[in-house]
mmCIF file of C-alpha atoms in Angstrom:
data_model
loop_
_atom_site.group_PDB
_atom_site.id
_atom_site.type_symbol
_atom_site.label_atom_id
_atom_site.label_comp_id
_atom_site.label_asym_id
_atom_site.label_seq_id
_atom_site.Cartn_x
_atom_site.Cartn_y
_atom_site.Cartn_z
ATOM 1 C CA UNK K 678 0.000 0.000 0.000
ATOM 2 C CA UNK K 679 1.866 3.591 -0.805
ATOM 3 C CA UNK K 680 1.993 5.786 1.652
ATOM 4 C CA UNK K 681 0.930 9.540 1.651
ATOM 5 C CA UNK K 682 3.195 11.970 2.483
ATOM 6 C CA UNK K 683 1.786 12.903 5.725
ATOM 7 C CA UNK K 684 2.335 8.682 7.239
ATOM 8 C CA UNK K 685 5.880 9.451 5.525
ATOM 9 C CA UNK K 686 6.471 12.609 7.682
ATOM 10 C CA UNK K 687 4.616 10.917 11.011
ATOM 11 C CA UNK K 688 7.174 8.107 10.461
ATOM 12 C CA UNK K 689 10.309 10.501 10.418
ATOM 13 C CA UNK K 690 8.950 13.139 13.247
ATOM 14 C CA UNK K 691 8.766 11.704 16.627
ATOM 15 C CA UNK K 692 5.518 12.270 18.158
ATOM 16 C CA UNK K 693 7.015 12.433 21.873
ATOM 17 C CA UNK K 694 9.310 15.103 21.062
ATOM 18 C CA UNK K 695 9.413 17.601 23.574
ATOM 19 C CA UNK K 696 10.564 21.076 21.448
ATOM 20 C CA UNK K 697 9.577 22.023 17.600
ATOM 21 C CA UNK K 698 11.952 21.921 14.797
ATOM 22 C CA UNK K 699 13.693 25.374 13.005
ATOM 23 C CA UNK K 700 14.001 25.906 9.505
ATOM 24 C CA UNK K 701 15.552 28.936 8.260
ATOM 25 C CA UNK K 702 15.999 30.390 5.077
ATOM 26 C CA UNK K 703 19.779 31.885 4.521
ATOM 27 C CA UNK K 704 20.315 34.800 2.276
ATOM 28 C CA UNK K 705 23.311 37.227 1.572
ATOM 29 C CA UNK K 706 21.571 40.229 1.290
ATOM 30 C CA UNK K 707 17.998 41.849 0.693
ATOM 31 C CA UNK K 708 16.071 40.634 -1.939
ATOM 32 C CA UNK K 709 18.056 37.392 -2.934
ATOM 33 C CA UNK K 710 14.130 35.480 -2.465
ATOM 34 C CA UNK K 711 13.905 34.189 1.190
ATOM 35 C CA UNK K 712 10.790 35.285 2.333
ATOM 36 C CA UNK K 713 8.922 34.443 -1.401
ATOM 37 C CA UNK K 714 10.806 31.067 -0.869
ATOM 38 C CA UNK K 715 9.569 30.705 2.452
ATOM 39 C CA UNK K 716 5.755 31.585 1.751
ATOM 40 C CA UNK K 717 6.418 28.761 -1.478
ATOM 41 C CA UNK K 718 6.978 26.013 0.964
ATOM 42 C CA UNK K 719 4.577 26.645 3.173
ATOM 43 C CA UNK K 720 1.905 26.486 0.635
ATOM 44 C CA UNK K 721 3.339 23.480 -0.548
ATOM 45 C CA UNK K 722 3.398 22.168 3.616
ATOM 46 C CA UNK K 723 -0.834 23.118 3.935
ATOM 47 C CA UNK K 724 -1.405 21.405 0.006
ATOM 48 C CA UNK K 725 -0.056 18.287 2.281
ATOM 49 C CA UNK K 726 -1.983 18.738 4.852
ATOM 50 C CA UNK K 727 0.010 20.559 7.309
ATOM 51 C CA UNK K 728 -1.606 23.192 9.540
ATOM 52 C CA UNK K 729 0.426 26.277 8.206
ATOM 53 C CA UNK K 730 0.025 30.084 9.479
ATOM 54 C CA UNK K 731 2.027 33.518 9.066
ATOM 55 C CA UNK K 732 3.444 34.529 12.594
ATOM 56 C CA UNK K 733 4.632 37.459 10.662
ATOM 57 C CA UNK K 734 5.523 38.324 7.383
ATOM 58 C CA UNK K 735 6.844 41.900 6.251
ATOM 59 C CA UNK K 736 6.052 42.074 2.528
ATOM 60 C CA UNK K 737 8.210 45.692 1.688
ATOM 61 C CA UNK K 738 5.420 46.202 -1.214
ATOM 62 C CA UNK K 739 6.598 42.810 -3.597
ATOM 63 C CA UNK K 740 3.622 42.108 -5.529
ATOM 64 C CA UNK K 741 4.836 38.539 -5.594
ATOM 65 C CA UNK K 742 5.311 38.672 -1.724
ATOM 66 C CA UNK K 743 1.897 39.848 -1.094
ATOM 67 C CA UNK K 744 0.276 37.333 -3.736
ATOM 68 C CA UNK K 745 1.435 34.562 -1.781
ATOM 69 C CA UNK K 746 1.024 35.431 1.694
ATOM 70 C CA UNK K 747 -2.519 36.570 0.980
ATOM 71 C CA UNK K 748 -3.239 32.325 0.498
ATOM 72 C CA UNK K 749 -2.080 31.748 3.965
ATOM 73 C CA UNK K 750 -3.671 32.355 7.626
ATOM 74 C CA UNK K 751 -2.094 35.069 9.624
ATOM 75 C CA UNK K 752 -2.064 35.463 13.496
ATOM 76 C CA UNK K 753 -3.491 39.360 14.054
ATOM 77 C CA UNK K 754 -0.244 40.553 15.458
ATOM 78 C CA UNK K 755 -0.036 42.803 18.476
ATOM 79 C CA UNK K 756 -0.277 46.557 18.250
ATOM 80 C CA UNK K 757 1.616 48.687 20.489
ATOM 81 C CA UNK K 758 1.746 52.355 21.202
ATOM 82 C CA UNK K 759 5.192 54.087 21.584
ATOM 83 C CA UNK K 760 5.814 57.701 21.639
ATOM 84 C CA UNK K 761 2.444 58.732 20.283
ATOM 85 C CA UNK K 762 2.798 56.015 17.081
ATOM 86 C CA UNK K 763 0.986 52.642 16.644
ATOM 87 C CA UNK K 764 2.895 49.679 15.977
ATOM 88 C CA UNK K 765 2.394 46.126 14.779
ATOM 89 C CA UNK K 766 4.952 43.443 15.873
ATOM 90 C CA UNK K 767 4.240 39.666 16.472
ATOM 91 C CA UNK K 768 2.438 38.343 19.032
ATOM 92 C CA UNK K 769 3.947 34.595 20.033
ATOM 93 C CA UNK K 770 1.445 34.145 22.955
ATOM 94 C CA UNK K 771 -1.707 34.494 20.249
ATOM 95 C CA UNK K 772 0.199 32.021 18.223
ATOM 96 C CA UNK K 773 0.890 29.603 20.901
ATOM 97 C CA UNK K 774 -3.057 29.803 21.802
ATOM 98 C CA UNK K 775 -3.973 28.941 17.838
ATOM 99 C CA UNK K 776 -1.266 26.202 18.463
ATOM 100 C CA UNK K 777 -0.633 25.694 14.750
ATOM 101 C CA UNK K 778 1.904 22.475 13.313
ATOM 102 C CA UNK K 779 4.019 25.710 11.454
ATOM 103 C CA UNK K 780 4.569 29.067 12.076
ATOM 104 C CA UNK K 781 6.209 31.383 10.026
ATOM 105 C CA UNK K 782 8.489 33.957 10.919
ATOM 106 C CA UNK K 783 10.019 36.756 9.026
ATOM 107 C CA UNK K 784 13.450 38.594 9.660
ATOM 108 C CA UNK K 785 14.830 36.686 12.479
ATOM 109 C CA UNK K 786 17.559 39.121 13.699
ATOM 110 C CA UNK K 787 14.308 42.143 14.074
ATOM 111 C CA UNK K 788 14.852 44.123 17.382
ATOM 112 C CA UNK K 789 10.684 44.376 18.422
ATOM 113 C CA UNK K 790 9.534 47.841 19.760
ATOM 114 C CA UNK K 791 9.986 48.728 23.435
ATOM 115 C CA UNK K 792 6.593 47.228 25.265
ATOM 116 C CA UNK K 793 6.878 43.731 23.650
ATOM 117 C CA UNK K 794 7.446 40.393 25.590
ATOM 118 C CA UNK K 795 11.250 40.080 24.487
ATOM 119 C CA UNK K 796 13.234 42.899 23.019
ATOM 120 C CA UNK K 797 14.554 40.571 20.369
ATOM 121 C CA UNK K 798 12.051 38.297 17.612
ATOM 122 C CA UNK K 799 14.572 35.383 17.660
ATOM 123 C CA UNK K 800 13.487 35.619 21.478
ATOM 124 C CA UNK K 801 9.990 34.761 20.665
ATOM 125 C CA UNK K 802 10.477 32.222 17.944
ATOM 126 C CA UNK K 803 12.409 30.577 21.043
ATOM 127 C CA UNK K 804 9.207 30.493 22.810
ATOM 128 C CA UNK K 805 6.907 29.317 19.512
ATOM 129 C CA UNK K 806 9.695 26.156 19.802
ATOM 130 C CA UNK K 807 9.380 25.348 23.397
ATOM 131 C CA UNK K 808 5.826 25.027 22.686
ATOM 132 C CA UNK K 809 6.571 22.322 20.226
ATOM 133 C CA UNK K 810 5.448 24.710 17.254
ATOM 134 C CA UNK K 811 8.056 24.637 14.203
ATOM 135 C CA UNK K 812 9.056 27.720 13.008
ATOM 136 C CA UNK K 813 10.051 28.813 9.506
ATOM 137 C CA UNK K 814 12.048 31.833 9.449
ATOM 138 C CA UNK K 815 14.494 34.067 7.464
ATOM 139 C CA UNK K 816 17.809 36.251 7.713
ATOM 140 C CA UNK K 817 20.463 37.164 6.385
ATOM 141 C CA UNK K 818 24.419 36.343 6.864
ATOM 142 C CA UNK K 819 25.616 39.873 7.821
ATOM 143 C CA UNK K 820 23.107 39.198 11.121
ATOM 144 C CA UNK K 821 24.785 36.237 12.365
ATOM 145 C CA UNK K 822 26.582 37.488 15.632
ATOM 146 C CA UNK K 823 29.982 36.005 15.065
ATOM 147 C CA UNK K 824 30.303 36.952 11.538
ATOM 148 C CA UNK K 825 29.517 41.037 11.922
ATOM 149 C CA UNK K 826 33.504 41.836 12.593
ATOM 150 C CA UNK K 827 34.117 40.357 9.331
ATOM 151 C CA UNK K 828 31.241 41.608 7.768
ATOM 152 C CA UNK K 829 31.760 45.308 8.720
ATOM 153 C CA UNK K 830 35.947 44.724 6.899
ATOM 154 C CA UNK K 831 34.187 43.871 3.962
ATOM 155 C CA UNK K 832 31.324 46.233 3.412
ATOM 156 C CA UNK K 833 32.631 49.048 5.729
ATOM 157 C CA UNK K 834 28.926 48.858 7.451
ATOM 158 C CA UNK K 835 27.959 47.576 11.031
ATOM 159 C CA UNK K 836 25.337 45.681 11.654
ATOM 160 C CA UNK K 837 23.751 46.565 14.563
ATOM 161 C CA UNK K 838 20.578 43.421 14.609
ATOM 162 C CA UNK K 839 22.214 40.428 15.438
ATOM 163 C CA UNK K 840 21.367 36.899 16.489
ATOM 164 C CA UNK K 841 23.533 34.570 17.967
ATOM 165 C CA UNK K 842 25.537 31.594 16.621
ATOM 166 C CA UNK K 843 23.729 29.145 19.231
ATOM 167 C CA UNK K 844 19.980 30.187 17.573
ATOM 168 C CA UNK K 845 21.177 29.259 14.164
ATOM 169 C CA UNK K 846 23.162 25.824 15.767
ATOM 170 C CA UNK K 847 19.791 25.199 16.756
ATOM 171 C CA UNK K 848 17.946 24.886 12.930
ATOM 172 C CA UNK K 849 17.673 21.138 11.888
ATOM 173 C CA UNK K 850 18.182 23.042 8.328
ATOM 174 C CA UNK K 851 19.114 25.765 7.041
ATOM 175 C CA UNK K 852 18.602 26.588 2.788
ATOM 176 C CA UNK K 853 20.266 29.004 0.898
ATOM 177 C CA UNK K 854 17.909 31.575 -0.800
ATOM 178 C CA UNK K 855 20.211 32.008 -3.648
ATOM 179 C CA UNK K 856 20.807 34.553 -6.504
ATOM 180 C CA UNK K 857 23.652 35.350 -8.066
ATOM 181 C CA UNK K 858 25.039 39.282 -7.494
ATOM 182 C CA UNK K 859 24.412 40.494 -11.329
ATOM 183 C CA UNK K 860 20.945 39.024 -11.195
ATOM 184 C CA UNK K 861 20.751 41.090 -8.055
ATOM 185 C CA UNK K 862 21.644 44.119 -8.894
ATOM 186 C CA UNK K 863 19.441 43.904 -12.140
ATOM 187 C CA UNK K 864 16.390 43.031 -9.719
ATOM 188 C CA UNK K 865 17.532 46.384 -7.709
ATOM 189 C CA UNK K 866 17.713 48.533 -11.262
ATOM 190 C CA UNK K 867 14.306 47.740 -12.167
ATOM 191 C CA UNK K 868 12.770 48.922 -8.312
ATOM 192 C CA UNK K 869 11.793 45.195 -7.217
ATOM 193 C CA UNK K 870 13.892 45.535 -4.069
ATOM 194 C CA UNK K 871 14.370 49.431 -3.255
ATOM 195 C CA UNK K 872 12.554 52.631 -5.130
ATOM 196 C CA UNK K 873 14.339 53.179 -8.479
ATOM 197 C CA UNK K 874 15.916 56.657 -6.911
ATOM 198 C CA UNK K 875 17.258 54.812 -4.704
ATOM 199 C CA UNK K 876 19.395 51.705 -6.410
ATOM 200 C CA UNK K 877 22.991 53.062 -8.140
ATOM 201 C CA UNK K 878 23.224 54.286 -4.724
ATOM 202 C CA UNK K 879 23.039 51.222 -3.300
ATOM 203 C CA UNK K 880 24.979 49.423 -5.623
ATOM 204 C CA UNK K 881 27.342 51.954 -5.545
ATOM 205 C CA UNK K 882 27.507 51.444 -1.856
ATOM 206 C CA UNK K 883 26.808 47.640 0.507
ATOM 207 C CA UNK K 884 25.339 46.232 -3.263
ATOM 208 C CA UNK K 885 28.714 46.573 -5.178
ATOM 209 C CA UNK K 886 29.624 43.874 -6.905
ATOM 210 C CA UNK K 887 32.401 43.340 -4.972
ATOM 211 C CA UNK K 888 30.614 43.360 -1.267
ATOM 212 C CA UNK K 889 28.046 40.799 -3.021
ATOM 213 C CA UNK K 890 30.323 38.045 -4.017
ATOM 214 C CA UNK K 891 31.768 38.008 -0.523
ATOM 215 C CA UNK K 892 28.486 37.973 1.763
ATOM 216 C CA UNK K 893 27.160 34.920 -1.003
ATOM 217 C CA UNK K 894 30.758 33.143 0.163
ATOM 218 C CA UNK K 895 29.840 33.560 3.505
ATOM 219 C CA UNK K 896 26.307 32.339 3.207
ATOM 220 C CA UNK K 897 27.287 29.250 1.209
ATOM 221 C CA UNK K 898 29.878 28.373 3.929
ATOM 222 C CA UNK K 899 27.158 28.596 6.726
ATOM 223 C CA UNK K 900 25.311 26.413 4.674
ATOM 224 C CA UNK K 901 28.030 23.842 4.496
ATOM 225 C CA UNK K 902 28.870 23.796 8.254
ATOM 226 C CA UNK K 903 24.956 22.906 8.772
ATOM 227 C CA UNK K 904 25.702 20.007 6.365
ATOM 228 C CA UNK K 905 28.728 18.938 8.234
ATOM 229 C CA UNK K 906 27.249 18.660 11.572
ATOM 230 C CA UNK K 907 24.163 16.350 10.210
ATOM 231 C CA UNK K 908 27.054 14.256 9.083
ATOM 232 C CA UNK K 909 28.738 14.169 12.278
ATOM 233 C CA UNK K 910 25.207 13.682 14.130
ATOM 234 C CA UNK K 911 25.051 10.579 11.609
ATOM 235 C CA UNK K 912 28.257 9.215 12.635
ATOM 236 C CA UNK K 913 26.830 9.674 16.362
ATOM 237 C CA UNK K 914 24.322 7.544 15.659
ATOM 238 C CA UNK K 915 25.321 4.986 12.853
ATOM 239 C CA UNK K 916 28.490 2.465 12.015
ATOM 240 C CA UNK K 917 30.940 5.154 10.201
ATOM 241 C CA UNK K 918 34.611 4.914 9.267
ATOM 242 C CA UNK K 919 36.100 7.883 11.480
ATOM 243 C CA UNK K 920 38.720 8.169 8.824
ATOM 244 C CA UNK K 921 36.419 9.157 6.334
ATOM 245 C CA UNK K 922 35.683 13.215 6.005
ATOM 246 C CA UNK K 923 33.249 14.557 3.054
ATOM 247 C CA UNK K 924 35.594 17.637 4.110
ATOM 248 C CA UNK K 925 38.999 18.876 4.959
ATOM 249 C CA UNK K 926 39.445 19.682 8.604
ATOM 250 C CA UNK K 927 43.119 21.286 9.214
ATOM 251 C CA UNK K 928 44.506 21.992 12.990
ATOM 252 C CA UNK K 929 47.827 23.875 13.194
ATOM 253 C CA UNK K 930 49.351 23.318 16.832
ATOM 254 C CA UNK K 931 50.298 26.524 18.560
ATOM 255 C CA UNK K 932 52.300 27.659 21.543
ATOM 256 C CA UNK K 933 53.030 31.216 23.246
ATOM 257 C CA UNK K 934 56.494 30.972 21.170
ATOM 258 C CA UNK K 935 56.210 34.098 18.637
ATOM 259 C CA UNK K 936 57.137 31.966 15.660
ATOM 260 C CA UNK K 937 53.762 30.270 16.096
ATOM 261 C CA UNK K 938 52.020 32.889 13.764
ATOM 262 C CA UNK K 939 54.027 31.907 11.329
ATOM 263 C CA UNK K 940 52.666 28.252 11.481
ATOM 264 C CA UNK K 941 49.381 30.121 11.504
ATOM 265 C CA UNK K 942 49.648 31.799 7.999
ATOM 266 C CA UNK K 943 50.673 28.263 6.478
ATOM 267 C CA UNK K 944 48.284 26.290 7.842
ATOM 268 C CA UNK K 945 45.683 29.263 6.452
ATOM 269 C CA UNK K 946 46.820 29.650 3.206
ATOM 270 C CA UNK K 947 46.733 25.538 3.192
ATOM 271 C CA UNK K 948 42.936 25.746 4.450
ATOM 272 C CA UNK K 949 41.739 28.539 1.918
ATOM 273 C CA UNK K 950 43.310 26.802 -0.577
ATOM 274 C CA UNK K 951 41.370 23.529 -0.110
ATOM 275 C CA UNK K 952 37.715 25.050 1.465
ATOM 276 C CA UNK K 953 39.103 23.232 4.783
ATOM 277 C CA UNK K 954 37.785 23.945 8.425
ATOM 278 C CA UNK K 955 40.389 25.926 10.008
ATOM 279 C CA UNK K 956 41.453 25.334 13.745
ATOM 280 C CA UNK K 957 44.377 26.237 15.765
ATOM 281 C CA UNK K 958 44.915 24.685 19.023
ATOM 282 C CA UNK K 959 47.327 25.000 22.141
ATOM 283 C CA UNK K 960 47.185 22.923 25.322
ATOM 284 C CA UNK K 961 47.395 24.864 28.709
ATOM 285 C CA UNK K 962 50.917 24.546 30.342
ATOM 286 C CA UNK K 963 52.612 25.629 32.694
ATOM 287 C CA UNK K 964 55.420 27.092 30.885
ATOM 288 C CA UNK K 965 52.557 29.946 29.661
ATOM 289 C CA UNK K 966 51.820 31.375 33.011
ATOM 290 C CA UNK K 967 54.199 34.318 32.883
ATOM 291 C CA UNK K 968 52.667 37.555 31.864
ATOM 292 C CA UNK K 969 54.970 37.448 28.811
ATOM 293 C CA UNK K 970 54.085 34.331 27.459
ATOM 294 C CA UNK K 971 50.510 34.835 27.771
ATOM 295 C CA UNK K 972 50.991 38.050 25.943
ATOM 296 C CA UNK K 973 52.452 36.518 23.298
ATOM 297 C CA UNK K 974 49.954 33.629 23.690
ATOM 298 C CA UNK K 975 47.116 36.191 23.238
ATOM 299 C CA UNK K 976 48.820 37.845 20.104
ATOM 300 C CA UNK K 977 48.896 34.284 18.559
ATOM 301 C CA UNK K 978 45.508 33.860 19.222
ATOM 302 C CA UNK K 979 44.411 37.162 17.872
ATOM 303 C CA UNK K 980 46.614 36.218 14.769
ATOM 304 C CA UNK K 981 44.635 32.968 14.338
ATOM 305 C CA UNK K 982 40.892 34.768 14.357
ATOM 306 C CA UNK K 983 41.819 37.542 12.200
ATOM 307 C CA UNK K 984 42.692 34.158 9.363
ATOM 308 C CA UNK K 985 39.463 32.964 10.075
ATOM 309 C CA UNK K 986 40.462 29.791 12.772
ATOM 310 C CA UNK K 987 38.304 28.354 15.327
ATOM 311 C CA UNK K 988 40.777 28.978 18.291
ATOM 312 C CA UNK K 989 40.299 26.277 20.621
ATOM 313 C CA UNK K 990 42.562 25.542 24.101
ATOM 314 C CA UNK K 991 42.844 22.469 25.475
ATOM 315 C CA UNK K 992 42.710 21.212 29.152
ATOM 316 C CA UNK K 993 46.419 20.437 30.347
ATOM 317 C CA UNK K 994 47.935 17.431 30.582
ATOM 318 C CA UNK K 995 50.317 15.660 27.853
ATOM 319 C CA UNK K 996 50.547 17.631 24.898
ATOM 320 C CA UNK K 997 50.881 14.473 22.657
ATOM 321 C CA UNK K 998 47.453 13.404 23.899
ATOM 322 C CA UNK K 999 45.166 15.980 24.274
ATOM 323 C CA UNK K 1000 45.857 17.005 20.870
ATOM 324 C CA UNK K 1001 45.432 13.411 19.768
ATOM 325 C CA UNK K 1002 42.220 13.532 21.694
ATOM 326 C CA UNK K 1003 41.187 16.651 19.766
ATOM 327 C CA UNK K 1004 42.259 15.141 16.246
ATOM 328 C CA UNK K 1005 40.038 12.155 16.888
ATOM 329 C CA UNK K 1006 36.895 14.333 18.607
ATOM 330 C CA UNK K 1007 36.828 16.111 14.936
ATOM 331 C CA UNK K 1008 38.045 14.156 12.635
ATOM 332 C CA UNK K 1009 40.920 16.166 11.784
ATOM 333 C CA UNK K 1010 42.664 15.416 8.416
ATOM 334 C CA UNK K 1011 45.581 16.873 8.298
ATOM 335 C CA UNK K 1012 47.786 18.591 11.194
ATOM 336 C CA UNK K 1013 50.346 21.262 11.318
ATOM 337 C CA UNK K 1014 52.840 20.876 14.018
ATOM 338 C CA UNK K 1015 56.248 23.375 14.009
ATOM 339 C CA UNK K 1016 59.954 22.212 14.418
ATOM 340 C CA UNK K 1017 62.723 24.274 15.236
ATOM 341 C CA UNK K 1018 66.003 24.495 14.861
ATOM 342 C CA UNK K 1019 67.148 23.561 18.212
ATOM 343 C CA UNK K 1020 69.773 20.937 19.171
ATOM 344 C CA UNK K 1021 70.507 18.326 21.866
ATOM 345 C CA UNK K 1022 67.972 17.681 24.509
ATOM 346 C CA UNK K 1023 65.279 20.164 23.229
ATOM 347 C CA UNK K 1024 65.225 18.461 19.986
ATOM 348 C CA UNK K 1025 64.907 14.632 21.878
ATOM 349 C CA UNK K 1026 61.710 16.496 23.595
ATOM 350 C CA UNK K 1027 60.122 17.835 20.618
ATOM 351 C CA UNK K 1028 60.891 14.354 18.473
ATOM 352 C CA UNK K 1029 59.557 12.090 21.834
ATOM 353 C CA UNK K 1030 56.057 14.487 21.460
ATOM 354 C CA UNK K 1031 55.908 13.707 17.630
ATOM 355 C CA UNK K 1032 56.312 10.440 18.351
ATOM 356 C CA UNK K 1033 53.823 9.415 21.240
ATOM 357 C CA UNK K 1034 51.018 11.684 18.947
ATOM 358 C CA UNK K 1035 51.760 9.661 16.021
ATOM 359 C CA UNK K 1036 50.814 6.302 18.290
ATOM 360 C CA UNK K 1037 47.775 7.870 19.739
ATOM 361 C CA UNK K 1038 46.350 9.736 17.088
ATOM 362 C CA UNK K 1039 44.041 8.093 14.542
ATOM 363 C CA UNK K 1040 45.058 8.312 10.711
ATOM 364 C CA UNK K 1041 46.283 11.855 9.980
ATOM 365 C CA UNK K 1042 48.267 13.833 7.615
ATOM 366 C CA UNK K 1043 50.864 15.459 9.667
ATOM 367 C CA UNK K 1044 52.939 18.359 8.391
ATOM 368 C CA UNK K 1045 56.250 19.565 9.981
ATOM 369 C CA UNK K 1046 57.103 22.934 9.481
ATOM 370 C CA UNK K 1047 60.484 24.200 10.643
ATOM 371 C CA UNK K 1048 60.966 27.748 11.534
ATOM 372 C CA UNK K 1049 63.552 29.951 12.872
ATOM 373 C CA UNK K 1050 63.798 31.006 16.616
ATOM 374 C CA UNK K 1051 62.869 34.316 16.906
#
């Protein structure tokens, strides 16, 4: 007998599951598709049977926007009076009342006005989840909280609405709303996205070509780390070779010595070369307690973030095994480890830690990278 797709979907979604499930729709920039995308689905979702509403949905005038959203059932939002002016914002206890199987959400990173139940909208769509509603929502890159540093060095703007990394670790998935920059910027020439007046100023500003390209990197790499960690919640949970990585995963091995940043640049140009995760690591010892090693320490570290690495320090204990540990915890592929040019019994040191990681660690590219004391 074949199945219809709602048995499918009972099958796959527990029905003792204590918290609803996040989808989000990624863009890199205003008017790339996420909310039409969005309001596309969940039509799709209530043609199946699926008890679909609009939480809230800001339509900025698209006719297409406003087609689709008008086939939908939307939650009367909340109006609330600040300094002599009305406003509209969501109202997540009205939803949570209809108790609807979906909920969508526009603009994830919105800061609500002053008089609302949380000050931020991710805030509420927190609430919509612990009340085992799912949520479908949108945002863009530049508003993930880790990411504005580097967004402001590329566009020269700072954003100011953020939401943090552990609300977007919590989507089960996470789809790029995609377009390519030129098609952009045509869509932006012919008033679909901003007044006419108002586009070769905003190309010639955060649109440029230039800004575009980078943000869509960005947003694609999100994408991919999403992709990576259902892979690595499938090895939890199902007989996988360790050894085996869809993608590159490079740790460079740091100290407080000064020549470390030099390790640091390698290992970086090696990980943008290949699209590899990027981490540098340095166990806690006792050696970098002075005030002048953990200066140095710090500058290494700083060094590391501004290339783009996941800094990460490890507990102490032997250096040989904790980073072993850490190779094996995620599934590193290849390793960067420094040699000097020392003699006698520094060198017997540094070749006895080589060897006692290469017995614990699992299969690993290691490379050795001699440098100069400084």
């Amino acid at each position: 007998m074949k199945k219809t797709p709602e048995q499918w979907l009972e099958e796959v979604t527990p029905a003792d599951r204590t918290k609803g499930i996040l989808k989000l729709f990624l863009g890199y920039a205003p008017g790339v598709g996420k909310t039409y995308s969005m309001l596309s689905e969940a039509i799709r979702r209530r043609s199946r049977g699926e008890d679909v509403v609009i939480g809230f949905v800001e339509n900025h005038g698209r006719k297409g926007v406003v087609e689709l959203a008008s086939q939908l059932e939307q939650v009367p939002r909340r109006k609330i009076e600040y300094k002599g002016t009305v406003f509209e914002e969501m109202d997540p206890d009205a939803i949570i009342a209809r108790n609807p199987g979906v909920v969508l959400v526009d603009e994830l990173a919105h800061t609500n006005i002053e008089g609302s139940k949380h000050p931020k909208r991710y805030q509420d769509v927190i609430d919509l989840l612990e009340a085992k509603i799912d949520v479908v929502s949108t945002m863009n890159v530049q508003h993930i909280e880790s990411l504005t540093p580097l967004v402001e060095r590329i566009t020269g703007v700072r954003v100011r609405e953020t939401v943090p990394d552990w609300v977007i670790q919590r989507a089960s998935e996470i789809v790029m709303a995609d377009l390519t920059p030129q098609a952009l910027q045509t869509r932006m020439r012919r008033g679909d996205i901003y007044p006419i007046e108002r586009a070769e100023r905003a190309i010639g500003n955060f649109f440029g070509r230039g800004n575009l390209i980078a943000l869509r990197e960005l947003a694609l790499r999100q994408v991919a780390q999403v992709v990576d960690r259902t892979l690595e919640a499938h090895r939890a949970g199902e007989i996988f070779d360790p050894s085996v990585s869809v993608r590159e995963r490079i740790a460079v091995c740091i100290s407080s010595n000064p020549v470390a940043q030099y390790l640091i640049a390698r290992g970086g140009r090696m990980a943008h070369a290949m699209d590899a995760e990027f981490y540098v690591v340095y166990v806690d010892v006792a050696a970098d307690e002075s005030d002048e090693n953990q200066h140095t320490l710090a500058e290494n570290k700083r060094f590391a973030e501004n290339l783009g690495a996941t800094v990460v320090r490890l507990e102490r204990g032997s250096v040989a095994s904790r980073v072993a540990e850490f190779v094996r915890e995620k599934h590193i592929t290849q390793v960067v480890l420094g040699r000097s040019a020392a003699e006698g019994w520094r060198k017997y040191l540094y070749l006895t830690v080589i060897q006692k990681f290469l017995r614990d660690a699992p299969p690993v590219d290691v490379h050795i990278v001699t440098q100069e004391e400084k």
